[in-house]
Coordinates of C-alpha atoms in Angstrom, one line a residue:
M1 CA 26.5 42.2 -30.0
F2 CA 23.9 43.7 -32.3
I3 CA 22.0 46.7 -30.7
A4 CA 18.9 47.2 -32.8
D5 CA 17.2 51.0 -32.3
D6 CA 13.4 48.8 -32.7
P7 CA 12.4 45.5 -32.6
D8 CA 11.4 45.5 -36.7
E9 CA 15.4 46.4 -36.8
L10 CA 15.7 43.4 -35.5
I11 CA 13.3 41.2 -37.4
E12 CA 14.1 42.9 -40.9
K13 CA 18.0 41.9 -40.3
F14 CA 17.9 38.6 -38.7
V15 CA 14.5 36.5 -39.6
R16 CA 14.5 34.8 -43.0
P17 CA 11.6 33.6 -45.2
S18 CA 10.7 30.4 -44.4
D19 CA 12.3 30.5 -40.8
H20 CA 10.6 28.7 -38.1
V21 CA 10.4 31.3 -35.5
H22 CA 10.0 30.2 -31.6
L23 CA 8.3 33.0 -29.1
A24 CA 9.1 31.9 -26.1
A25 CA 6.6 31.5 -23.4
T26 CA 7.7 33.0 -20.0
L27 CA 5.1 35.1 -19.0
S28 CA 6.7 38.1 -20.1
R29 CA 5.9 36.9 -23.8
P30 CA 8.2 38.7 -26.3
N31 CA 4.8 40.7 -27.6
A32 CA 6.9 43.4 -29.1
L33 CA 8.8 41.1 -31.1
Q34 CA 6.0 38.9 -32.5
R35 CA 3.9 42.4 -33.6
S36 CA 7.3 43.4 -35.6
L37 CA 7.4 39.8 -36.9
A38 CA 3.5 39.9 -38.3
R39 CA 4.3 43.7 -39.9
V40 CA 7.2 42.8 -41.3
F41 CA 6.3 39.6 -43.1
Y42 CA 2.3 40.8 -43.2
G43 CA 1.1 38.7 -46.0
Q44 CA 3.9 36.5 -46.8
R45 CA 2.3 33.3 -45.3
S46 CA 6.1 31.8 -45.5
L47 CA 6.9 31.2 -41.5
T48 CA 6.5 28.4 -39.0
V49 CA 6.3 29.6 -35.8
S50 CA 6.4 27.7 -32.5
T51 CA 4.9 29.2 -29.2
A52 CA 3.3 27.6 -26.3
A53 CA 0.1 29.7 -26.5
I54 CA -2.0 31.8 -29.3
H55 CA -3.9 34.8 -27.5
A56 CA -3.9 38.7 -27.1
S57 CA -1.4 40.0 -29.4
A58 CA -0.4 36.7 -31.1
H59 CA -4.0 37.1 -32.7
A60 CA -1.8 39.4 -35.0
L61 CA -0.3 36.2 -36.7
A62 CA -3.2 35.2 -37.5
L63 CA -4.3 38.6 -39.2
S64 CA -0.8 39.4 -40.8
G65 CA -0.8 36.2 -42.9
C66 CA 2.7 36.1 -42.1
C67 CA 2.5 32.3 -40.8
S68 CA 1.8 29.0 -42.9
K69 CA 1.9 26.7 -39.7
V70 CA 1.7 27.1 -36.0
I71 CA 3.0 24.6 -33.7
T72 CA 1.4 25.3 -30.0
C73 CA -0.8 24.3 -27.0
F74 CA -3.5 26.3 -27.0
I75 CA -5.3 28.8 -29.5
G76 CA -8.0 31.2 -28.1
D77 CA -8.3 33.6 -25.2
T78 CA -7.5 33.3 -21.5
H79 CA -8.8 36.6 -20.0
P80 CA -11.4 37.5 -18.8
S81 CA -12.0 33.7 -18.8
P82 CA -10.4 31.1 -21.0
R83 CA -13.0 30.9 -24.3
P84 CA -13.0 29.8 -28.1
N85 CA -11.6 33.1 -30.7
P86 CA -14.1 33.8 -33.5
L87 CA -10.9 34.3 -35.8
Y88 CA -10.0 30.2 -35.1
E89 CA -13.3 28.1 -35.4
N90 CA -12.0 26.7 -38.9
L91 CA -8.8 26.2 -37.8
R92 CA -9.2 22.7 -38.4
K93 CA -9.1 23.3 -42.0
D94 CA -6.2 25.1 -41.9
D95 CA -7.8 28.4 -41.9
P96 CA -6.3 30.8 -41.0
Y97 CA -2.9 28.6 -40.3
E98 CA -1.9 24.8 -40.4
V99 CA -1.7 24.0 -36.7
E100 CA 0.5 21.3 -34.9
L101 CA -1.1 20.7 -31.7
W102 CA 0.5 19.4 -28.6
S103 CA 0.2 19.0 -24.5
L104 CA 1.9 21.9 -22.6
L105 CA 4.5 19.0 -21.2
T106 CA 5.4 17.6 -24.3
Y107 CA 6.3 20.7 -26.0
T108 CA 8.5 21.9 -23.4
Q109 CA 10.2 18.2 -23.1
R110 CA 10.5 18.5 -27.4
L111 CA 12.6 21.7 -26.7
I112 CA 14.8 20.8 -23.9
A113 CA 16.0 18.0 -25.6
G114 CA 16.7 20.1 -29.0
A115 CA 18.6 22.2 -26.2
L116 CA 20.8 18.8 -24.9
G117 CA 21.6 18.0 -28.4
Q118 CA 19.1 15.1 -28.4
P119 CA 17.0 13.4 -31.0
F120 CA 14.4 12.6 -29.4
A121 CA 12.7 13.4 -25.9
V122 CA 10.6 10.8 -23.9
T123 CA 6.9 11.1 -22.5
S124 CA 5.0 9.7 -20.1
S125 CA 1.8 11.8 -21.6
H126 CA -0.4 10.3 -23.4
L127 CA -0.5 11.3 -26.6
R128 CA -1.8 8.0 -28.7
G129 CA -5.5 7.6 -28.9
T130 CA -6.1 11.4 -28.2
Y131 CA -6.4 14.7 -30.9
L132 CA -2.3 15.4 -30.0
G133 CA -1.5 11.6 -31.5
E134 CA -2.9 12.4 -35.0
N135 CA -0.9 13.0 -37.9
K136 CA 2.2 12.7 -35.9
D137 CA 3.8 9.1 -37.1
R138 CA 7.1 11.3 -38.0
L139 CA 6.9 12.8 -34.7
I140 CA 5.9 10.6 -32.0
Y141 CA 7.2 6.8 -31.8
D142 CA 5.8 4.2 -28.8
V143 CA 8.5 1.7 -27.9
S144 CA 7.6 -1.0 -26.3
L145 CA 10.0 -2.2 -23.3
G146 CA 11.5 -5.6 -22.0
D147 CA 9.3 -5.8 -18.8
G148 CA 6.1 -5.1 -21.2
G149 CA 5.7 -1.2 -20.6
Q150 CA 5.6 1.2 -23.3
V151 CA 7.3 4.7 -23.7
T152 CA 6.7 7.7 -26.0
L153 CA 9.5 8.8 -28.3
M154 CA 8.9 12.1 -29.3
R155 CA 11.3 14.0 -32.3
S156 CA 13.0 17.2 -30.3
L157 CA 11.9 20.5 -31.2
R158 CA 15.0 23.1 -33.2
P159 CA 13.6 26.1 -34.4
D160 CA 15.6 28.2 -36.5
I161 CA 15.3 31.6 -34.5
A162 CA 13.8 32.2 -31.2
F163 CA 12.7 35.4 -29.5
Y164 CA 12.7 36.5 -25.6
H165 CA 11.4 39.4 -24.0
G166 CA 13.9 39.9 -20.9
V167 CA 14.1 42.5 -18.2
C168 CA 17.2 43.7 -19.2
A169 CA 20.7 42.7 -20.8
D170 CA 24.0 44.0 -20.9
R171 CA 25.7 45.1 -24.1
N172 CA 27.1 41.7 -24.8
G173 CA 24.0 40.4 -24.9
N174 CA 23.6 38.3 -21.5
I175 CA 20.2 38.5 -21.0
V176 CA 17.9 38.6 -17.5
L177 CA 14.7 37.1 -17.5
A178 CA 11.4 37.3 -15.5
H179 CA 10.3 34.6 -13.3
P180 CA 8.3 32.6 -13.1
Y181 CA 10.0 31.2 -16.1
G182 CA 7.7 29.3 -18.1
E183 CA 8.9 27.3 -20.6
G184 CA 12.3 29.1 -19.2
A185 CA 15.8 29.4 -21.6
W186 CA 15.3 25.8 -23.5
A187 CA 14.6 27.1 -26.9
A188 CA 18.0 29.5 -26.7
F189 CA 19.8 26.9 -26.6
S190 CA 17.6 24.4 -29.2
S191 CA 17.3 27.3 -31.7
K192 CA 20.1 26.4 -34.6
R193 CA 21.2 30.1 -35.2
G194 CA 20.1 31.7 -32.0
V195 CA 18.6 34.5 -30.0
I196 CA 16.7 38.0 -30.5
A197 CA 15.4 39.8 -27.3
S198 CA 13.6 43.0 -26.8
V199 CA 14.7 44.1 -22.8
E200 CA 13.4 46.7 -20.4
R201 CA 17.0 48.1 -20.2
I202 CA 19.9 47.5 -21.5
I203 CA 23.2 47.7 -19.1
D204 CA 26.9 47.9 -19.4
D205 CA 28.0 44.9 -18.0
V206 CA 26.3 42.2 -15.9
E207 CA 29.9 41.3 -14.1
D208 CA 30.1 45.1 -13.2
S209 CA 26.5 45.4 -12.0
G210 CA 26.9 42.0 -9.8
L211 CA 24.1 40.6 -12.0
A212 CA 26.0 37.0 -13.2
G213 CA 23.8 34.9 -11.1
H214 CA 20.6 36.5 -12.9
V215 CA 21.4 35.7 -16.5
S216 CA 19.6 33.1 -18.0
I217 CA 20.7 33.2 -21.9
P218 CA 24.6 33.6 -21.7
A219 CA 25.8 36.2 -25.0
N220 CA 27.1 33.4 -26.8
R221 CA 23.6 32.4 -27.9
V222 CA 21.9 35.9 -28.8
L223 CA 22.3 37.2 -31.9
G224 CA 20.8 41.0 -31.4
I225 CA 18.7 42.9 -28.5
C226 CA 17.2 46.0 -28.8
Q227 CA 15.7 48.3 -25.7
A228 CA 11.6 47.9 -25.4
K229 CA 10.1 49.4 -22.4
M230 CA 7.1 47.3 -21.4
G231 CA 7.8 45.1 -24.5
A232 CA 5.8 42.5 -23.0
H233 CA 2.7 44.5 -23.1
P234 CA -0.3 43.8 -23.1
N235 CA 1.2 40.9 -20.5
S236 CA 3.2 41.5 -17.5
L237 CA 6.4 41.5 -16.7
N238 CA 7.6 40.6 -12.9
S239 CA 10.8 42.1 -12.8
T240 CA 14.0 40.3 -10.8
L241 CA 15.4 43.5 -10.3
D242 CA 13.5 46.1 -8.8
S243 CA 16.6 48.6 -8.6
I244 CA 16.8 48.6 -12.6
V245 CA 13.7 48.1 -13.6
D246 CA 10.1 48.6 -12.7
S247 CA 7.7 45.5 -12.5
Y248 CA 4.2 45.8 -14.6
T249 CA 1.1 43.8 -14.3
D250 CA -1.2 42.7 -17.3
D251 CA -3.1 45.2 -18.8
Y252 CA -6.5 43.9 -18.6
A253 CA -8.5 46.4 -20.3
H254 CA -6.5 46.1 -23.6
L255 CA -6.5 42.4 -23.2
E256 CA -10.5 42.8 -23.0
E257 CA -10.0 45.1 -25.9
I258 CA -8.2 42.8 -28.1
V259 CA -11.2 39.6 -27.4
K260 CA -14.1 42.2 -28.3
A261 CA -12.1 43.0 -31.5
C262 CA -11.8 39.6 -32.8
K263 CA -15.8 39.0 -32.4
S264 CA -15.7 40.1 -36.1
Q265 CA -13.4 40.0 -38.8
E266 CA -14.1 43.5 -39.7
S267 CA -13.2 45.1 -35.9
A268 CA -9.9 42.5 -35.9
E269 CA -8.8 43.8 -39.4
K270 CA -9.5 47.1 -37.4
W271 CA -7.5 46.4 -34.6
F272 CA -4.8 44.9 -36.2
K273 CA -4.3 48.3 -38.3
E274 CA -4.4 50.7 -35.7
W275 CA -2.1 47.9 -33.2
V276 CA -0.1 46.7 -35.5
L277 CA 0.6 48.1 -38.9
D278 CA 0.5 51.5 -38.1
G279 CA 4.0 52.3 -37.0
N280 CA 6.7 51.1 -34.9
Y281 CA 6.9 50.1 -31.4
S282 CA 7.8 53.6 -30.6
N283 CA 4.4 54.6 -32.0
Y284 CA 2.8 51.7 -30.0
L285 CA 4.1 52.4 -26.6
R286 CA 2.7 56.1 -27.3
K287 CA -0.8 54.9 -28.0
V288 CA -1.0 53.1 -25.1
L289 CA 0.6 55.1 -22.9
L290 CA -2.2 58.1 -24.3
S291 CA -5.3 55.6 -24.3
Q292 CA -3.9 55.3 -20.6
R293 CA -3.9 51.6 -20.5
K294 CA -0.1 51.7 -18.9
S295 CA 0.3 48.4 -17.0
T296 CA 0.7 49.7 -12.9
P297 CA 2.8 48.7 -10.5
F298 CA 2.6 46.2 -7.8
E299 CA -0.6 47.5 -5.4
P300 CA -2.0 44.9 -3.0
P301 CA -5.8 45.7 -2.5
P302 CA -6.5 46.4 1.0
S303 CA -7.4 43.8 3.1
D304 CA -11.0 45.2 4.1
R305 CA -12.3 45.8 0.6
V306 CA -13.8 42.3 0.5
G307 CA -17.2 43.0 1.8
T308 CA -19.5 41.4 4.7
S309 CA -21.5 38.7 5.1
S310 CA -24.3 41.4 5.3
S311 CA -23.8 43.0 2.4
L312 CA -23.8 39.7 0.4
S313 CA -26.8 37.6 -0.3
T314 CA -26.3 33.8 0.3
N315 CA -29.7 32.3 -0.4
H316 CA -28.6 29.4 -3.0
L317 CA -31.2 30.6 -5.3
E318 CA -29.5 33.8 -6.1
L319 CA -26.4 31.8 -6.5
S320 CA -25.4 31.4 -10.6
S321 CA -24.4 28.0 -11.8
I322 CA -21.2 28.0 -11.6
E323 CA -20.8 29.8 -8.1
K324 CA -22.4 26.5 -7.2
T325 CA -19.8 24.4 -9.0
I326 CA -17.0 26.4 -8.0
I327 CA -18.3 26.0 -4.3
L328 CA -18.8 22.1 -4.3
G329 CA -15.7 21.8 -6.3
A330 CA -13.7 23.7 -3.0
R331 CA -15.4 21.2 -0.4
E332 CA -14.7 18.2 -2.9
I333 CA -10.9 19.0 -3.4
V334 CA -10.7 19.8 0.5
R335 CA -12.2 16.2 1.4
K336 CA -9.7 14.8 -1.3
V337 CA -6.3 16.7 -0.1
K338 CA -7.5 15.8 3.9
K339 CA -8.4 12.0 2.8
N340 CA -5.1 11.2 1.1
N341 CA -2.8 13.8 2.1
H342 CA -2.1 15.4 -1.1
D343 CA 0.4 18.0 -1.1
L344 CA 0.2 19.8 -4.4
I345 CA -3.2 20.5 -6.0
L346 CA -2.6 21.3 -9.7
A347 CA -5.1 24.1 -10.9
G348 CA -5.9 24.2 -14.8
I349 CA -7.3 27.5 -15.8
G350 CA -11.5 28.1 -15.8
S351 CA -13.7 27.3 -13.0
S352 CA -10.7 24.7 -11.6
H353 CA -8.3 27.1 -10.6
I354 CA -11.4 29.0 -8.6
A355 CA -12.0 25.9 -7.1
T356 CA -8.6 25.0 -6.0
W357 CA -8.0 28.6 -5.0
L358 CA -11.4 28.4 -3.0
A359 CA -9.8 25.1 -1.7
I360 CA -6.6 26.5 -0.6
R361 CA -7.6 29.4 1.2
Q362 CA -9.9 27.2 3.3
L363 CA -7.1 24.3 3.8
S364 CA -4.6 27.1 4.8
T365 CA -7.0 28.2 7.9
E366 CA -6.9 24.8 8.9
G367 CA -3.4 24.7 9.1
C368 CA -2.6 22.6 6.0
S369 CA 0.3 22.8 4.0
A370 CA -0.6 22.0 0.4
V371 CA -0.1 24.3 -2.0
Y372 CA -1.8 24.7 -5.4
G373 CA 0.5 25.2 -8.7
A374 CA -0.2 26.7 -12.4
E375 CA 1.3 25.2 -14.7
L376 CA 3.9 28.3 -16.0
G377 CA 5.5 28.0 -12.8
I378 CA 3.7 29.3 -9.8
V379 CA 3.2 27.5 -6.8
G380 CA 1.8 28.9 -3.3
N381 CA -1.1 28.7 -1.0
K382 CA -1.6 32.8 -1.2
I383 CA -3.8 34.3 -3.8
A384 CA -4.5 38.3 -4.4
D385 CA -7.6 39.4 -4.4
C386 CA -9.8 40.8 -7.0
D387 CA -7.3 38.9 -9.7
K388 CA -9.2 35.9 -10.9
F389 CA -6.5 35.3 -14.0
L390 CA -4.7 32.3 -12.8
F391 CA -1.1 33.6 -14.4
S392 CA -1.6 37.4 -13.1
Q393 CA 1.5 38.6 -11.5
Q394 CA -0.1 39.5 -9.0
H395 CA -0.1 36.0 -7.9
S396 CA 3.2 35.1 -8.6
R397 CA 4.0 38.3 -6.3
K398 CA 2.7 36.0 -3.4
A399 CA 4.0 32.3 -4.4
Q400 CA 6.4 30.1 -2.7
Y401 CA 8.1 28.8 -5.2
L402 CA 8.9 30.5 -9.0
A403 CA 9.9 28.0 -11.6
G404 CA 8.7 26.7 -15.1
I405 CA 6.5 23.9 -17.0
P406 CA 9.0 21.1 -16.4
E407 CA 9.6 21.8 -12.3
V408 CA 5.5 22.2 -12.3
L409 CA 4.3 19.7 -14.9
G410 CA 7.2 17.3 -14.7
G411 CA 8.7 17.4 -11.4
L412 CA 5.6 18.4 -9.0
V413 CA 2.9 16.6 -11.1
A414 CA 4.2 13.7 -13.4
A415 CA 6.5 12.6 -10.7
N416 CA 4.2 13.3 -7.6
P417 CA 2.2 10.5 -6.2
N418 CA 1.1 13.2 -3.7
A419 CA -0.3 15.4 -6.4
L420 CA -3.9 15.9 -7.4
G421 CA -5.2 17.8 -10.9
V422 CA -8.6 20.2 -11.1
L423 CA -9.5 20.6 -14.3
S424 CA -12.1 22.3 -16.2
T425 CA -13.6 21.1 -19.6
A426 CA -15.7 22.0 -22.7
E427 CA -16.7 18.1 -23.0
I428 CA -17.0 14.9 -21.1
D429 CA -17.9 11.8 -21.6
D430 CA -18.9 8.7 -19.6
S431 CA -15.2 7.3 -18.8
G432 CA -14.4 10.6 -18.1
N433 CA -12.1 11.3 -21.0
L434 CA -12.1 15.3 -21.7
N435 CA -12.9 17.5 -25.2
T436 CA -11.0 20.9 -25.2
T437 CA -10.3 21.3 -29.1
L438 CA -13.3 20.8 -31.1
D439 CA -17.1 21.5 -30.8
M440 CA -19.2 18.9 -32.6
N441 CA -19.7 20.6 -35.9
G442 CA -15.8 20.9 -36.3
K443 CA -15.1 24.3 -34.8
W444 CA -12.3 24.9 -32.5
I445 CA -12.5 25.3 -29.0
T446 CA -9.0 26.1 -27.5
G447 CA -6.7 23.3 -27.7
C448 CA -5.1 21.4 -24.6
G449 CA -2.5 23.6 -22.5
G450 CA -1.1 21.6 -19.8
A451 CA -4.7 19.6 -19.2
N452 CA -3.5 16.0 -20.9
D453 CA 0.0 16.2 -19.3
I454 CA -2.3 16.0 -16.3
A455 CA -4.7 13.7 -16.6
S456 CA -2.3 11.4 -17.6
T457 CA -0.3 11.3 -14.8
T458 CA -2.4 11.8 -11.9
E459 CA -5.8 11.5 -10.0
C460 CA -7.8 14.2 -11.3
I461 CA -11.2 16.4 -10.3
V462 CA -12.8 17.9 -13.2
V463 CA -15.2 21.0 -12.0
G464 CA -17.8 22.3 -14.4
V465 CA -21.6 23.2 -15.1
A466 CA -23.5 20.1 -16.2
S467 CA -25.3 20.2 -19.3
K468 CA -26.1 17.5 -22.6
R469 CA -23.7 19.8 -24.0
R470 CA -21.3 19.2 -22.2
F471 CA -21.6 15.8 -20.7
V472 CA -22.0 13.4 -23.5
E473 CA -21.9 10.2 -23.6
H474 CA -19.2 10.5 -26.7
S475 CA -17.0 13.4 -26.7
T476 CA -16.5 14.5 -30.3
C477 CA -12.9 14.2 -30.0
I478 CA -10.5 13.3 -26.8
T479 CA -7.8 15.9 -25.7
S480 CA -6.8 14.4 -22.4
P481 CA -7.6 10.6 -21.6
G482 CA -10.4 9.9 -18.6
N483 CA -8.1 7.2 -16.9
N484 CA -7.5 9.6 -14.4
V485 CA -10.3 11.7 -14.1
R486 CA -11.7 10.0 -11.1
T487 CA -14.1 12.8 -9.6
V488 CA -16.8 15.1 -11.5
V489 CA -18.5 18.3 -9.8
T490 CA -21.4 20.0 -10.9
Q491 CA -24.0 22.6 -9.8
F492 CA -25.8 19.8 -8.3
G493 CA -23.6 17.2 -6.6
V494 CA -20.6 15.1 -7.4
F495 CA -19.9 12.3 -9.2
R496 CA -16.9 9.6 -8.2
K497 CA -15.9 6.8 -10.5
N498 CA -16.7 3.6 -8.9
S499 CA -14.3 0.2 -9.2
D500 CA -16.1 -0.4 -13.1
G501 CA -15.3 2.9 -14.1
V502 CA -18.8 4.4 -13.7
F503 CA -19.6 7.2 -12.5
V504 CA -21.8 7.6 -9.6
L505 CA -23.7 10.6 -8.0
R506 CA -22.3 10.7 -4.5
T507 CA -23.3 13.8 -2.7
Y508 CA -26.6 16.0 -4.1
F509 CA -27.2 19.7 -3.4
D510 CA -31.0 19.9 -2.9
D511 CA -32.2 23.1 -4.0
G512 CA -35.7 22.0 -2.9
V513 CA -37.1 22.0 -6.3
V514 CA -35.8 19.3 -8.4
S515 CA -34.7 15.8 -7.8
P516 CA -31.7 14.1 -8.3
I517 CA -32.8 11.5 -11.3
E518 CA -34.8 15.1 -12.9
K519 CA -31.3 16.4 -12.4
L520 CA -29.6 13.8 -14.2
Y521 CA -32.5 13.9 -16.8
D522 CA -32.3 17.3 -17.4
F523 CA -28.5 18.1 -17.5
V524 CA -26.5 14.7 -18.3
N525 CA -26.1 12.9 -21.6
W526 CA -23.8 10.0 -20.4
G527 CA -24.9 6.5 -21.5
K528 CA -23.5 5.0 -17.8
V529 CA -24.3 6.5 -15.2
K530 CA -25.7 5.7 -11.4
I531 CA -27.1 7.4 -8.5
S532 CA -26.2 5.9 -5.0
D533 CA -28.5 4.4 -3.1
D534 CA -26.9 6.2 0.3
I535 CA -26.1 9.9 -1.4
E536 CA -25.0 12.2 0.8
I537 CA -26.9 15.8 1.0
E538 CA -24.1 18.4 0.7
S539 CA -25.0 21.5 3.6
P540 CA -26.2 24.7 2.6
I541 CA -23.8 27.3 0.9
S542 CA -22.3 29.5 3.6
P543 CA -21.8 33.0 4.0
E544 CA -18.1 32.2 4.5
E545 CA -17.9 30.2 1.2
V546 CA -20.1 33.6 -0.6
I547 CA -17.7 36.0 0.9
Q548 CA -14.5 34.1 0.2
L549 CA -15.5 33.3 -3.6
R550 CA -16.5 36.3 -4.4
A551 CA -13.3 38.1 -2.8
I552 CA -11.3 36.6 -5.8
I553 CA -13.9 36.8 -8.4
N554 CA -14.3 40.4 -7.9
E555 CA -18.1 40.0 -7.7
E556 CA -20.1 42.2 -5.0
S557 CA -16.8 43.3 -3.5
Q558 CA -15.5 46.6 -3.4
C559 CA -11.9 46.0 -4.8

């Protein structure tokens, strides 16, 4: 087994110009290797890169100019909130690289097919008729079945080489991954040549250590390894072996610095030079530690830090539109779960996952066993206070079940008739179709993530502040189909789709200022919409709802 001194040595030895390089998407991303790739292949524009999401440190790929093409599901920022990144506003014009967009489950299904030696994967996600189906005539095929049904076949995904970051590896190359597993080890088996990996620690032998049951990637699929402490930074690592390797959390200060830097090309290039081009990984780690951005061990916040009803204003006029939307969204989720016995609520990132968490807390106090799921593999009914990032390891530490994308988006959503999806969106049309890809001027938004997979296979609620820019008659493009979008929650009430496929305003949050019809005129640009004759008035927002919400999002609290 080749053991390198640092990530740069691995890249220089094993990656070839024009390679298809896969960056594996566990929650502990191979960021040290990714930065080395950007540094070693700087300016060459020769590589194809596949990775589930481009955000945070992955912006180095665009600034490096090392890629000609990226195969992915999401390009933007996820912290402090999901949003477009200015580096990619001209992505439709292949600037800074060509992009091939998939949904998270279809992307993973293609990897699994490759790992199993199959030429195609089968999916129930709806690609045709959406942006995800464009320019894929040689990649997806619709096959008619004898019973009148239809399935979609997708060509398997077989990169040349796959990058991972693991908890540890032995000197033979057996690798232990951190959980939750995201896409898991499938790329290790689908890659044509094999894996290179950075790990927190290299140990002598997994057999002697009694760790064979923890190994995710066997040595015969591994080309080379190196030790890189905090190699997932600025993302987190949830160690499966606390006695051997310490866990660390997401470095939010560093992530926010990257977002800030990418607001202009000049500041982005300055960040790239400081954190990627200047020196090797040892220099990077030294700068992280010197700047006091070191991720900290897990320390759950004390339960008495979240304030009281006397310290929080609950006057609805002083609540923001997004707070009202989230609280009304949580109420609707609770109603749906109680009425339809949903056992899992799949939370898409954004106001949708905050509403889901709020609903889960309310349902738990009533003894309901429903759980939430996050697409990368987190399932549970407990949420850490003061951390609103959906994929934080603080939440995975409280989970009931840690798995990966196939188990959550596949087994617990697509194959589960009792699942409920909760999504956010940039645009929604009057049929419920969602657009998170391109704005009306053709500028890139973020892409898909797992939203298409969720909307294709299960009933969905959309949670979002209403505006004429967001609630449009015709979406600029369709990222996720609207057939299963039955409910839309806004800051002024809840729309539910009737049997004719028309959204009807069924509940109304009365602010005492504007009538329902005026709200529709001011905030909704749908061609088809109705107001119910027996509209229900939402009750005033309670102090308890505000306390629970702000405990999660860390506003006006003392966490």
